Coordinates of C-alpha atoms and ligand atoms in Angstrom, one line a residue:
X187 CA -246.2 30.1 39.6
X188 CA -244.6 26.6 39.6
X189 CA -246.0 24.5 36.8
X190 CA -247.5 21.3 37.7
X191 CA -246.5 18.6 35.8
X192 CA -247.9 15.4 35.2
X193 CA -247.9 12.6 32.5
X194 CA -249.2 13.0 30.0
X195 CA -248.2 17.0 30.2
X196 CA -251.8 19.2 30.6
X197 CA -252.0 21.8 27.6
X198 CA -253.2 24.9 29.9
X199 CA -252.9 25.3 33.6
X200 CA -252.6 28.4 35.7
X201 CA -252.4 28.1 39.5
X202 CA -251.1 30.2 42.7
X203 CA -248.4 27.8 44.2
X204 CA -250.9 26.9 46.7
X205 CA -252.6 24.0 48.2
X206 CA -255.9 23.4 49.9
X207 CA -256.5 20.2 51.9
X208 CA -259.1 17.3 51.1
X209 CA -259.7 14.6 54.2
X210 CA -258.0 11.2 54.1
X211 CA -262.5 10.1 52.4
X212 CA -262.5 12.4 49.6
X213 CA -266.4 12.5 48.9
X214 CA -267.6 13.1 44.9
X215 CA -270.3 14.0 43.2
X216 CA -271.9 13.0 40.0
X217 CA -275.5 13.5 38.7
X218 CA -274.5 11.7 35.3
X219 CA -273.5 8.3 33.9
X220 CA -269.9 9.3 32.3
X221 CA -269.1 10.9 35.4
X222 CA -269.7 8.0 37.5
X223 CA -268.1 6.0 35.4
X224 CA -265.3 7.8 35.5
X225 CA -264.9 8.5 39.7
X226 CA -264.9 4.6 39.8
X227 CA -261.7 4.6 38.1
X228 CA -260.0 6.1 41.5
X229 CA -259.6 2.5 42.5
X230 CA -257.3 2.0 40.0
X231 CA -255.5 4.7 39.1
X232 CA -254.9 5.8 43.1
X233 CA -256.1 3.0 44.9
X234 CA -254.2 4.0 48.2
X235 CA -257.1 7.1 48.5
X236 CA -260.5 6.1 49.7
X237 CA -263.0 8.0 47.7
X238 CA -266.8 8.3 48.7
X239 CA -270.2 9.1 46.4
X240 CA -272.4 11.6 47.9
X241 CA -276.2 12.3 47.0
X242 CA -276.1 15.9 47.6
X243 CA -273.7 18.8 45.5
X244 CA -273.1 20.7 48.7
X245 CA -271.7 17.7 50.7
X246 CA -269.0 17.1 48.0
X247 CA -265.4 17.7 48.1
X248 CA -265.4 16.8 44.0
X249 CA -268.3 17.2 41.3
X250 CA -267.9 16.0 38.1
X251 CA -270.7 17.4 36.1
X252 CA -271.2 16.7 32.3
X253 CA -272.0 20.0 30.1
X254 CA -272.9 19.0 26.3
X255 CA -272.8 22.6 26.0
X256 CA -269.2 23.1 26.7
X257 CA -267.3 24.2 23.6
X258 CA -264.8 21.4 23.8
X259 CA -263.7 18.7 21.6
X260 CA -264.0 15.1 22.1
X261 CA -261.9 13.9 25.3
X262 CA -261.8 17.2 26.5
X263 CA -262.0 17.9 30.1
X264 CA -261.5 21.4 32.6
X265 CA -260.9 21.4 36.6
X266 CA -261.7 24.4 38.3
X267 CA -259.5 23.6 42.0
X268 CA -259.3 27.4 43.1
X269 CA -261.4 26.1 45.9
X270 CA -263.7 23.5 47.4
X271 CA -265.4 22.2 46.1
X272 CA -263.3 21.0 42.4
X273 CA -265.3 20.9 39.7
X274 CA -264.6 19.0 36.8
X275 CA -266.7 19.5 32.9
X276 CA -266.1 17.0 30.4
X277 CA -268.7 16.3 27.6
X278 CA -268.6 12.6 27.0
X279 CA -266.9 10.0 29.5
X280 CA -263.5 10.3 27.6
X281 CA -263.1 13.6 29.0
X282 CA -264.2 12.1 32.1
X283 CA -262.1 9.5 32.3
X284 CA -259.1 11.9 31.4
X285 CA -259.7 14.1 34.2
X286 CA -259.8 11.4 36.9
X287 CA -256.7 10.2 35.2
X288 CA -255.3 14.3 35.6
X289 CA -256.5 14.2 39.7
X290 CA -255.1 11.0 40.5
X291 CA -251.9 12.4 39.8
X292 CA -252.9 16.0 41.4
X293 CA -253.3 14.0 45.1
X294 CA -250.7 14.8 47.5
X295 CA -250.2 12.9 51.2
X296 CA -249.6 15.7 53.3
X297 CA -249.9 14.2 56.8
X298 CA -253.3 13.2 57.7
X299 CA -255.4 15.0 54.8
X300 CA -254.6 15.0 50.9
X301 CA -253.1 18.6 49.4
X302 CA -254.2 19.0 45.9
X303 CA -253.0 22.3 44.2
X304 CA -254.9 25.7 43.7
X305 CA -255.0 25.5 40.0
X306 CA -257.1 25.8 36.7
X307 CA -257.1 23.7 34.1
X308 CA -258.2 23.3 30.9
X309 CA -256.9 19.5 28.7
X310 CA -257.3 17.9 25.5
X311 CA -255.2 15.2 23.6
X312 CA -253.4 16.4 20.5
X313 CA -254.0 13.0 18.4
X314 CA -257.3 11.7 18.1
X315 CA -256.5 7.7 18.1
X316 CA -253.5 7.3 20.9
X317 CA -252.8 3.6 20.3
X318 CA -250.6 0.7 21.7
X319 CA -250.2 -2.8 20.1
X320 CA -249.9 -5.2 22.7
X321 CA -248.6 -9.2 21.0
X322 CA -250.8 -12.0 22.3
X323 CA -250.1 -13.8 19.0
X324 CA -246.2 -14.4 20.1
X325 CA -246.6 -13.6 23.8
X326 CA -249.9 -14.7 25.9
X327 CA -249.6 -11.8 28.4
X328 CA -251.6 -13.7 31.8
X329 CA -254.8 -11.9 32.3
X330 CA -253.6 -10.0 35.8
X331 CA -250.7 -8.8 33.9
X332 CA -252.9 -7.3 31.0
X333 CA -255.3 -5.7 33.8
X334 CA -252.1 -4.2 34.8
X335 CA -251.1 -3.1 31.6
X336 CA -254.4 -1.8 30.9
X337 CA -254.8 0.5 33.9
X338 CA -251.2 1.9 33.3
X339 CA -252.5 2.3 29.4
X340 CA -255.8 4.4 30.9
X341 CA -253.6 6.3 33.1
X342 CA -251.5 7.5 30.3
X343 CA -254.7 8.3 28.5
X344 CA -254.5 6.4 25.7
X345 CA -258.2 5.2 23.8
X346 CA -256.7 2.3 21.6
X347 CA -255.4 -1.5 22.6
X348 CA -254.5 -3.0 19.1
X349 CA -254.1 -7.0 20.3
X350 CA -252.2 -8.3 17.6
X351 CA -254.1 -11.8 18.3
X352 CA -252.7 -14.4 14.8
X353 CA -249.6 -14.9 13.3
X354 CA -247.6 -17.3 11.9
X355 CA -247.0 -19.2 15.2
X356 CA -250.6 -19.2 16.4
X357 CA -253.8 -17.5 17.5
X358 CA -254.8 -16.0 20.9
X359 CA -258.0 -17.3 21.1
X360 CA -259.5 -20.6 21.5
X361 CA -261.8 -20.4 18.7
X362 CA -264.8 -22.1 18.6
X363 CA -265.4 -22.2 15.0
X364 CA -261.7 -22.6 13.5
X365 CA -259.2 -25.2 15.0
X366 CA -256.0 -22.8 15.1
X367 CA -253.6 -23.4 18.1
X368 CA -251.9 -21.6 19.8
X369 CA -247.9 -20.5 20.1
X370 CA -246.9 -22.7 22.9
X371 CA -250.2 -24.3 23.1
X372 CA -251.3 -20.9 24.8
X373 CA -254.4 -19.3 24.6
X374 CA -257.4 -17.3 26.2
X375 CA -260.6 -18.3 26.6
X376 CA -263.7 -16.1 24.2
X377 CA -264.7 -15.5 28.3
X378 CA -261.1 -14.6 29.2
X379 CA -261.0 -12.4 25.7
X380 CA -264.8 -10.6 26.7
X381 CA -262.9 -9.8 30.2
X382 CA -260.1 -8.5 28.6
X383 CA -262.8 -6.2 26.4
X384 CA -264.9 -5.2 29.5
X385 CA -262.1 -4.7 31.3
X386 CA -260.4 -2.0 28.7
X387 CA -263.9 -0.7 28.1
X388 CA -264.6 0.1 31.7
X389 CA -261.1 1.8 31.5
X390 CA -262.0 3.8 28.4
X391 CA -260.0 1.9 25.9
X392 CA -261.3 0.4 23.0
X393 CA -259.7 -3.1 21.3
X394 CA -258.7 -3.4 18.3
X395 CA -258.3 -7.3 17.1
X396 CA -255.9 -8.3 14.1
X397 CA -255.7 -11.5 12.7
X398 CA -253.7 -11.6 9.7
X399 CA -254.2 -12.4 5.8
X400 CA -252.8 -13.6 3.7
X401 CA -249.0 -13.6 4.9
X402 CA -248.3 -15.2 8.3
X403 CA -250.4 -17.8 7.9
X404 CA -248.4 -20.9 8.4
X405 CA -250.2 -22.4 11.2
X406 CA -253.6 -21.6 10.0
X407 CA -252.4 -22.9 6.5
X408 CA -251.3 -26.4 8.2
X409 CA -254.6 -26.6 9.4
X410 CA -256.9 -25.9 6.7
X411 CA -254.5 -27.7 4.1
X412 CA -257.0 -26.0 1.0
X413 CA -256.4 -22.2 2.3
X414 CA -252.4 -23.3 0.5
X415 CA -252.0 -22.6 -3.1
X416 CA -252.1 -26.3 -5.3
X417 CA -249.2 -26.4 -7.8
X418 CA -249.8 -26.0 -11.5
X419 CA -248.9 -29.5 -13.3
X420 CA -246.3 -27.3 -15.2
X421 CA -244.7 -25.6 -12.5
X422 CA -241.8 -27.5 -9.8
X423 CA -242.4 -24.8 -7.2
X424 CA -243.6 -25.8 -3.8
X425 CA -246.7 -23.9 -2.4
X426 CA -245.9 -21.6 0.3
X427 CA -247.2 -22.1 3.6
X428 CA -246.9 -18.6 4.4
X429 CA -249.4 -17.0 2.4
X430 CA -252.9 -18.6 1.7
X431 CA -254.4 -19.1 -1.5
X432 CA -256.0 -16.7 -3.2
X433 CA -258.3 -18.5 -5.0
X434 CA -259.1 -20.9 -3.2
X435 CA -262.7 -20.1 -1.7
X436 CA -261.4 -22.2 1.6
X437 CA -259.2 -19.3 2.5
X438 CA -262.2 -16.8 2.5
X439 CA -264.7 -19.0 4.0
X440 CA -262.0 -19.6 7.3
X441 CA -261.4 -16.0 7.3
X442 CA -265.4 -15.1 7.7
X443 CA -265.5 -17.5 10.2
X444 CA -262.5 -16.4 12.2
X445 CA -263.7 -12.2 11.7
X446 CA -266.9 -13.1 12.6
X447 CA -266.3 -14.7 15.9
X448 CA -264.1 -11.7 16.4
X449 CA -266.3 -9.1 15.4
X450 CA -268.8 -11.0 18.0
X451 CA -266.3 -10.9 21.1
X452 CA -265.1 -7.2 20.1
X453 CA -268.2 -4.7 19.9
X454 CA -265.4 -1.6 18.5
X455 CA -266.1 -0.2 15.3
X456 CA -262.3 -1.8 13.9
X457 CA -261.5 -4.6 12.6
X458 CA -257.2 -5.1 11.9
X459 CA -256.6 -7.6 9.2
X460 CA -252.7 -7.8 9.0
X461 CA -251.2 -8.1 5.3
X462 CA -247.9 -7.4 5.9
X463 CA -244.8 -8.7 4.6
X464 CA -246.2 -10.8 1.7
X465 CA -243.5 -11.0 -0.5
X466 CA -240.2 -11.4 1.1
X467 CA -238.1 -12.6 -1.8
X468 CA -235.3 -12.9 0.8
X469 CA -236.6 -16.1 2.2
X470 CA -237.8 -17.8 -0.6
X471 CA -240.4 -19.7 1.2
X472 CA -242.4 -16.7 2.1
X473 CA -242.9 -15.5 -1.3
X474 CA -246.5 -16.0 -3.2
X475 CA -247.1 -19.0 -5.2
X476 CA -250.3 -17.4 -6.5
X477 CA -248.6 -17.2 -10.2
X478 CA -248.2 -21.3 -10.4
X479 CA -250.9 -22.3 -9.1
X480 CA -253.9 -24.1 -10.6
X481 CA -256.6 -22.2 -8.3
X482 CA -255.0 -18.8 -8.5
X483 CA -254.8 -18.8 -11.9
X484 CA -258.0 -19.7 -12.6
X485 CA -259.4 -16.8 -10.3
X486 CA -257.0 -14.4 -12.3
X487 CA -258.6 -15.2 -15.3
X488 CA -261.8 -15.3 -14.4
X489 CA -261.5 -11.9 -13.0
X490 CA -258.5 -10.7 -15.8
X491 CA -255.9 -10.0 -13.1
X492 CA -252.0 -10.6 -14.4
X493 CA -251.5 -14.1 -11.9
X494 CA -247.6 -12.9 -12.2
X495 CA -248.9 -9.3 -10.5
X496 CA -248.4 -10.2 -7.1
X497 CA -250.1 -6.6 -6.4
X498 CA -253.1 -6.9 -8.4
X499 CA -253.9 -10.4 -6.7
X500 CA -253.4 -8.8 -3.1
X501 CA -256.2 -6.0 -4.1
X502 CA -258.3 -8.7 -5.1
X503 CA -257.8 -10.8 -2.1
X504 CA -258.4 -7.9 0.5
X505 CA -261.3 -6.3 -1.5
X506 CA -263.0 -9.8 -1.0
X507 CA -261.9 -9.4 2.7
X508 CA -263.7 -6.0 2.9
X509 CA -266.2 -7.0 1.8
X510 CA -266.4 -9.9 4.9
X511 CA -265.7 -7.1 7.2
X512 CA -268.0 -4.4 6.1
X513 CA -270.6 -6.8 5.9
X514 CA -270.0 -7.1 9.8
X515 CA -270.3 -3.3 10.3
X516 CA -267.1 -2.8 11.1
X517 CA -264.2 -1.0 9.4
X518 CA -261.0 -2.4 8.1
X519 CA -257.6 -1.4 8.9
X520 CA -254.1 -3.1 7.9
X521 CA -250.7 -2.8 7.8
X522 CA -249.2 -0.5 4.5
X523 CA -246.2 -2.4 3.0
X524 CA -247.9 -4.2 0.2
X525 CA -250.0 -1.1 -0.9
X526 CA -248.0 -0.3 -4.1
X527 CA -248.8 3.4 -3.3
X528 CA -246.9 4.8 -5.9
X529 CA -249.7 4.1 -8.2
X530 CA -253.3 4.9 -8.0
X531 CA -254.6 1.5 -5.3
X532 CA -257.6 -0.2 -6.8
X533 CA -259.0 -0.4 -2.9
X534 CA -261.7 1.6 -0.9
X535 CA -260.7 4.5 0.8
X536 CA -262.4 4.3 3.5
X537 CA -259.6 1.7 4.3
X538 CA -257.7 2.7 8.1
X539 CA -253.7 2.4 6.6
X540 CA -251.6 1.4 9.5
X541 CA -248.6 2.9 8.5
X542 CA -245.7 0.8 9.9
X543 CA -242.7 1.2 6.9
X544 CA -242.1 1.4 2.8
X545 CA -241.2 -2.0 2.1
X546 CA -237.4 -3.4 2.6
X547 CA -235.7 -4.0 -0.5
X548 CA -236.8 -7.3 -1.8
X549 CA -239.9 -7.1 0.3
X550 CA -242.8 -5.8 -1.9
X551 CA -243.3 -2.3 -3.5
X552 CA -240.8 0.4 -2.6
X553 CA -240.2 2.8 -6.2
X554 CA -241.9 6.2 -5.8
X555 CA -243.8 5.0 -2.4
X556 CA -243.8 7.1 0.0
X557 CA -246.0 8.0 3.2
X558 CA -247.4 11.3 1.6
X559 CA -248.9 9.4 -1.4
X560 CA -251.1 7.3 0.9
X561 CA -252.2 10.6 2.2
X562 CA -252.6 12.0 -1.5
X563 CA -254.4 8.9 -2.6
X564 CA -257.2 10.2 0.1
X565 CA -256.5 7.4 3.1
X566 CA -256.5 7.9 7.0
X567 CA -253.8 6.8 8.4
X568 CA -252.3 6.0 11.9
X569 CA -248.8 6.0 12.1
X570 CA -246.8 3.3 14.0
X571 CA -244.0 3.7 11.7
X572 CA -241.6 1.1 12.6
X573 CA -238.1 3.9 13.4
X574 CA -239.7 6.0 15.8
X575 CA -242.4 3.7 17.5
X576 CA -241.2 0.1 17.6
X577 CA -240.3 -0.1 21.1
X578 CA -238.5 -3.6 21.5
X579 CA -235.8 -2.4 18.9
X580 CA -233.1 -0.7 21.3
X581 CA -233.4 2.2 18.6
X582 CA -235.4 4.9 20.5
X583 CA -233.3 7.3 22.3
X584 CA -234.9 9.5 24.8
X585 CA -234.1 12.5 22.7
X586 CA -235.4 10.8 19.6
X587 CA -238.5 9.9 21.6
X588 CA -239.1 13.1 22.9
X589 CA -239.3 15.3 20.3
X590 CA -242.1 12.4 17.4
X591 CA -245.9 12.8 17.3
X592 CA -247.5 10.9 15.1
X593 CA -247.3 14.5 12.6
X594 CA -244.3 15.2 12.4
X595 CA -242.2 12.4 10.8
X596 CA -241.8 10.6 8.2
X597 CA -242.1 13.8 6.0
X598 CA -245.2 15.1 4.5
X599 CA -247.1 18.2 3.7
X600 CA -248.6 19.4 6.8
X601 CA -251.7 20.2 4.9
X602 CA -252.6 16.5 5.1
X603 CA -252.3 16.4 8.8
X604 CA -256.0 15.9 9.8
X605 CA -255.8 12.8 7.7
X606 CA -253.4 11.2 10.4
X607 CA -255.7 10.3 13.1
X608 CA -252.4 8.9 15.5
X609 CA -250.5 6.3 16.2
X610 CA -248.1 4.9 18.9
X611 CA -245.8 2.4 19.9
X612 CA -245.7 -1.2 18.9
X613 CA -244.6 -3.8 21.7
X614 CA -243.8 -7.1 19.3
X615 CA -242.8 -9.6 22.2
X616 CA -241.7 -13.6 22.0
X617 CA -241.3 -13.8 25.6
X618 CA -239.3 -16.8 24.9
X619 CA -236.5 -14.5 22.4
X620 CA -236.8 -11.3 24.5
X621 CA -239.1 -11.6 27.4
X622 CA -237.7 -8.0 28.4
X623 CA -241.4 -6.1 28.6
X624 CA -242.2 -6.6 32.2
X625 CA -239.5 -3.7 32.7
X626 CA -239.5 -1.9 29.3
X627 CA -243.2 -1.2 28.6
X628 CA -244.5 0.5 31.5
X629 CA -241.9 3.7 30.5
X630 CA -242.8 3.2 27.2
X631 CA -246.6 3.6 27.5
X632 CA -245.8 6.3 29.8
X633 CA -243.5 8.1 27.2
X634 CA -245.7 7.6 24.1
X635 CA -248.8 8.5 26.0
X636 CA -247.4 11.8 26.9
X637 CA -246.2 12.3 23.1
X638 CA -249.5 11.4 21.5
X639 CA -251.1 13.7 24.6
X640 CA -248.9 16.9 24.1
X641 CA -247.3 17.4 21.1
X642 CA -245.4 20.3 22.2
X643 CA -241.4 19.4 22.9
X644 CA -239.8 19.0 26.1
X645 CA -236.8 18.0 27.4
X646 CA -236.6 14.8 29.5
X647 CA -235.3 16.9 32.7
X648 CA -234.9 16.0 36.1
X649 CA -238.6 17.3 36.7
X650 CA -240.4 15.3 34.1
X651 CA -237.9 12.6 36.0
X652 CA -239.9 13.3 39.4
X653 CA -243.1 13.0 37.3
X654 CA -243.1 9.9 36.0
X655 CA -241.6 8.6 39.0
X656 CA -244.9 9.4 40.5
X657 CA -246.8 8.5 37.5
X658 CA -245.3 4.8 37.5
X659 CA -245.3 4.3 41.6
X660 CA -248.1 6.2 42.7
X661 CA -249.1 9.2 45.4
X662 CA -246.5 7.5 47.8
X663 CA -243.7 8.5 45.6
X664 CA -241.1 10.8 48.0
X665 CA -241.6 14.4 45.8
X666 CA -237.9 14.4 44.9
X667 CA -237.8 10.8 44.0
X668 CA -236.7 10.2 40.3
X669 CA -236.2 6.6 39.1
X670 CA -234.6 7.5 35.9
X671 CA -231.7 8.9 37.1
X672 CA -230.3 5.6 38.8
X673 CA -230.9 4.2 35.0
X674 CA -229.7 7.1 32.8
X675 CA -232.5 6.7 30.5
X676 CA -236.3 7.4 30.4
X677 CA -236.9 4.4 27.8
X678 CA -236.1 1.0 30.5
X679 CA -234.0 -1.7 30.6
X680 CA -235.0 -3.3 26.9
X681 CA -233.2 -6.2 25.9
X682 CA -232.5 -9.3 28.4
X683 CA -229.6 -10.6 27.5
X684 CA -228.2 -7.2 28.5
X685 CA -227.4 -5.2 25.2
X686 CA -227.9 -1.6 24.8
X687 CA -229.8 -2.5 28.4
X688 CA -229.1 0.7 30.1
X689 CA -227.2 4.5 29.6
X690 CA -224.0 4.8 29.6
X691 CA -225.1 7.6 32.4
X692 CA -227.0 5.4 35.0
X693 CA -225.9 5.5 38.6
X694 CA -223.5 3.0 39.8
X695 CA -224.7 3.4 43.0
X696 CA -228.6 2.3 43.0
X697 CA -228.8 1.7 46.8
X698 CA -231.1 4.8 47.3
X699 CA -233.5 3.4 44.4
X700 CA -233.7 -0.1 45.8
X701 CA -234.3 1.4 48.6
X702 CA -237.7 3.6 48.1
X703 CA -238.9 1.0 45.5
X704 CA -238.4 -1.7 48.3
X705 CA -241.0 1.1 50.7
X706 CA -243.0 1.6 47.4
X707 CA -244.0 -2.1 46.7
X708 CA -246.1 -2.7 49.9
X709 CA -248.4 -1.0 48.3
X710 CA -250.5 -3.5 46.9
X711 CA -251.6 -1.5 43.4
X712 CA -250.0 -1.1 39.9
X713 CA -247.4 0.6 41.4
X714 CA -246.1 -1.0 44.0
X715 CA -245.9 -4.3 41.5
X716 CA -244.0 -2.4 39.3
X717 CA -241.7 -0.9 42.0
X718 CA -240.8 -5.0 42.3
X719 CA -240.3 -5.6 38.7
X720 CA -237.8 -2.7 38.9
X721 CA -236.5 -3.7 41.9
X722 CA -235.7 -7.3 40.2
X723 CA -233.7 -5.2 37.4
X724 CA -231.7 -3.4 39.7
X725 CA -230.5 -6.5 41.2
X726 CA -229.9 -7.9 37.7
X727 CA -227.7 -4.5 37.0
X728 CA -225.6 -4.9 39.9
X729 CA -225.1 -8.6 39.3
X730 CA -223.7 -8.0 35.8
X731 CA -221.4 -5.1 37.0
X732 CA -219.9 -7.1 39.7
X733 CA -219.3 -9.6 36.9
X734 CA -217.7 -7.1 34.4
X735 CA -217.1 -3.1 36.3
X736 CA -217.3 -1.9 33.1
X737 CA -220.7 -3.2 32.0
X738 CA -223.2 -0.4 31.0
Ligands
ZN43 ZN1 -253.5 -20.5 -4.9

């Protein structure tokens, strides 16, 4: 028995080595909603098959049938392929979606029919919330591209887009209700945002928006000069721009406005409200100026917080937030680094902690925090911790990369496991500084999807080579094609200007690559777009070594 292998790895599969053959019109079968949801995904994920709905069960060459009775978890999906027709049990679409996801990749051209492979199969992710933050705040990603992004997201089965949409440059959105601009004047459209959320819906991913309080506010705070702290007639300190006031009921009643709109354009259960990096006493300017000034203070008082407790005011700040966002049925989930976790957090538990690093010295509460205490103190948490799942860092090896999930580091006791719901990589992108995504992310949704998927190890071999060769390019793919060895690595190229680009092991000879990307990108789909993006990268690679031989 040869095991099949596809991305992300299936958990249990058992088949004979065989193929049957489908015709060139494979012809499916549904008699329920998730299902036919889910077969109209084949147009994405392999949209160089033709695929046909029947009425009838017997004229099928594919049923997808959805049994509430199954005992299977969420997501879950089996395909029983030992002959015709396959059948495929799911109990929500999820497990639907999965499983077209799983079939896409199962096609094989063999002449003038499609094999697919004798074979049982029985699937189910590992982490509950796989999860990818894509940057519109720094880097308005054009809508094609996202739809792009998306499908390749689906196909790698994650269920989470967090759209990092405000930050201290701008906001993402043309806002109806708040006059905040965007970086470069850049911004979607509410209709170009509901696309975006249709889109990932129809796709099986939900989005999660983030606009950030109080730190990274700068633009916002230019704007709405009362959300900045006043200064006390005593103190010479000038206001920061970078976080708002805290009591200052300005700041709050922008921030209802802005979640509001938001909660009305995303219909997910999650809302992301940022608070990271809040006290950076290594830039001076980005440190509170709650303590001096004449609002703050007052609020302190009034509500008998220390005003010199930079902590104790951030509680007070995002309780009032939660409040804002509960009150708009959704739940609230932010970044960790200000959580002063050590002690016992005067916030709700039912809180989402995105777990992203224990503060850098200098930048907020580090003595005796640690990820386990958030655990401890009772939080879920998804882990995007910033080492293992930062992806525009040059850090991640492939070895490094292939052996996280979201439970095994940073330390804690395993007993808390359940508590960690996921996680996943974290594309931060100025396409103006780096730019470098339009190679680098489509390996490293690929990589992290099969991660959050399968949590079991494996070695990035020559045959997990082959599969994501066919994973990225599509059913076309010649079966002993695999990209990754021209490049060395399985994370791509990741920094433009060339730096820790590629492996010191990648081929110096990438003739035969250009070559099958050049046949692959005909294809009009996903694949074949990306076959050029890689194709442009290749060309950039041998340019740079006919500058310097020795470049790597
Ligand atoms: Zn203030």
């Amino acid at each position: 028995m040869v095991i099949i292998m596809i991305i992300p790895r299936i958990h249990n599969e058992k088949n004979t080595g065989s193929f049957f053959t489908l015709p060139l019109v494979i012809k499916t079968f549904c008699a329920d909603d998730p299902g036919e949801r889910a077969v109209g995904l084949f147009r994405y994920f392999v949209p160089q098959a033709s695929f046909m709905k029947v009425n009838s069960r017997k004229d099928a060459q594919i049923i997808f049938e959805c049994r509430y009775d199954l005992d299977i978890t969420d997501e879950a999906y089996t395909i029983s392929a030992s002959s015709l027709p396959i059948i495929v049990r799911y109990r929500d679409f999820g497990g639907a979606r999965n499983a077209a996801a799983t079939i896409a990749q199962l096609l094989k051209r063999g002449g003038a029919s499609y094999l697919f492979p004798n074979t049982e199969i029985e699937d189910a992710p590992d982490a509950k919330m796989r999860m990818i933050l894509l940057d519109p705040a720094r880097n308005l990603i054009p809508m094609p591209r996202m739809k792009d992004l998306l499908i390749m997201i689906a196909m790698a089965k994650f269920n989470f887009v967090h759209l990092h949409l405000s930050d201290s440059e701008g906001y993402a959105i043309k806002s109806d209700v708040v006059h905040f601009p965007g970086h470069y004047g850049l911004q979607y459209t509410k209709d170009e945002v509901r696309e975006i959320v249709r889109f990932a819906s129809m796709l099986g991913i939900e989005c999660i928006p983030e606009v950030e309080f109080p730190g990274h506010g700068t633009t916002l705070v230019e704007e709405y000069p009362d959300t900045r702290c006043v200064p006390d007639i005593t103190s010479d300190v000038t206001p920061t721009k970078w976080n708002m006031c805290a009591g200052s009921e300005e700041t709050y009643r922008v921030l209802e406005l802005l979640y509001t709109e938001l909660a009305e354009l995303f219909p997910g259960k999650l809302i992301h409200v940022g608070t990271d990096e809040i006290d950076m006493k290594d830039h001076p300017e980005l440190v509170p100026t709650w303590h001096c000034c004449s609002r703050c203070r007052e609020m302190c008082e009034r509500e008998g917080i220390d005003p010199d407790n930079v902590t104790e005011v951030f509680y007070y700040m995002t309780r009032r937030v939660y409040k804002i966002i509960t009150g708009l049925g959704k739940r609230m989930m932010l970044w960790n680094d200000n959580i002063d976790i050590a002690k016992t957090p005067e916030l709700p538990r039912d809180i989402l902690i995105d777990f992203w690093r224990i503060a850098a010295p200098n930048r907020g509460p580090r003595e005796g925090c640690t990820y386990e205490r958030f655990l401890e103190e009772g939080f879920e948490v998804v882990n995007c911790h910033f080492v293992e799942t930062y992806v525009e860092r040059n850090r991640l090896t492939d070895e490094q990369l292939s052996k996280w999930t979201p439970h095994n580091v940073p330390e804690h006791d395993p007993k808390y496991n359940r508590q960690i719901l996921g996680g996943g990589p974290c594309a931060w992108d100025d396409p103006i500084t780096s730019g470098h995504f339009e190679w680098s992310l489509p390996s490293s949704i690929m990589l992290f999807g099969d991660r959050l998927w399968n949590a079991a190890e494996y070695g990035y071999d020559s045959e997990y080579g082959r599969a994501c060769s066919r994973w990225m390019f599509g059913i076309k793919t010649p079966a002993d094609f695999n990209m990754f060895e021209a490049f060395g690595i399985f994370q791509q190229p990741r920094n433009i200007d060339g730096r820790r680009m590629w492996g010191n092991k990648a081929a110096t000879d990438l003739a035969p690559t250009d070559a099958v990307l050049a046949q692959l990108e005909n294809d009009y789909s996903v694949g074949g777009r990306l076959a050029t993006a890689y194709r442009r990268s290749i060309k950039w690679l041998n340019e740079k070594r006919a500058e310097n031989p020795d470049f790597n």
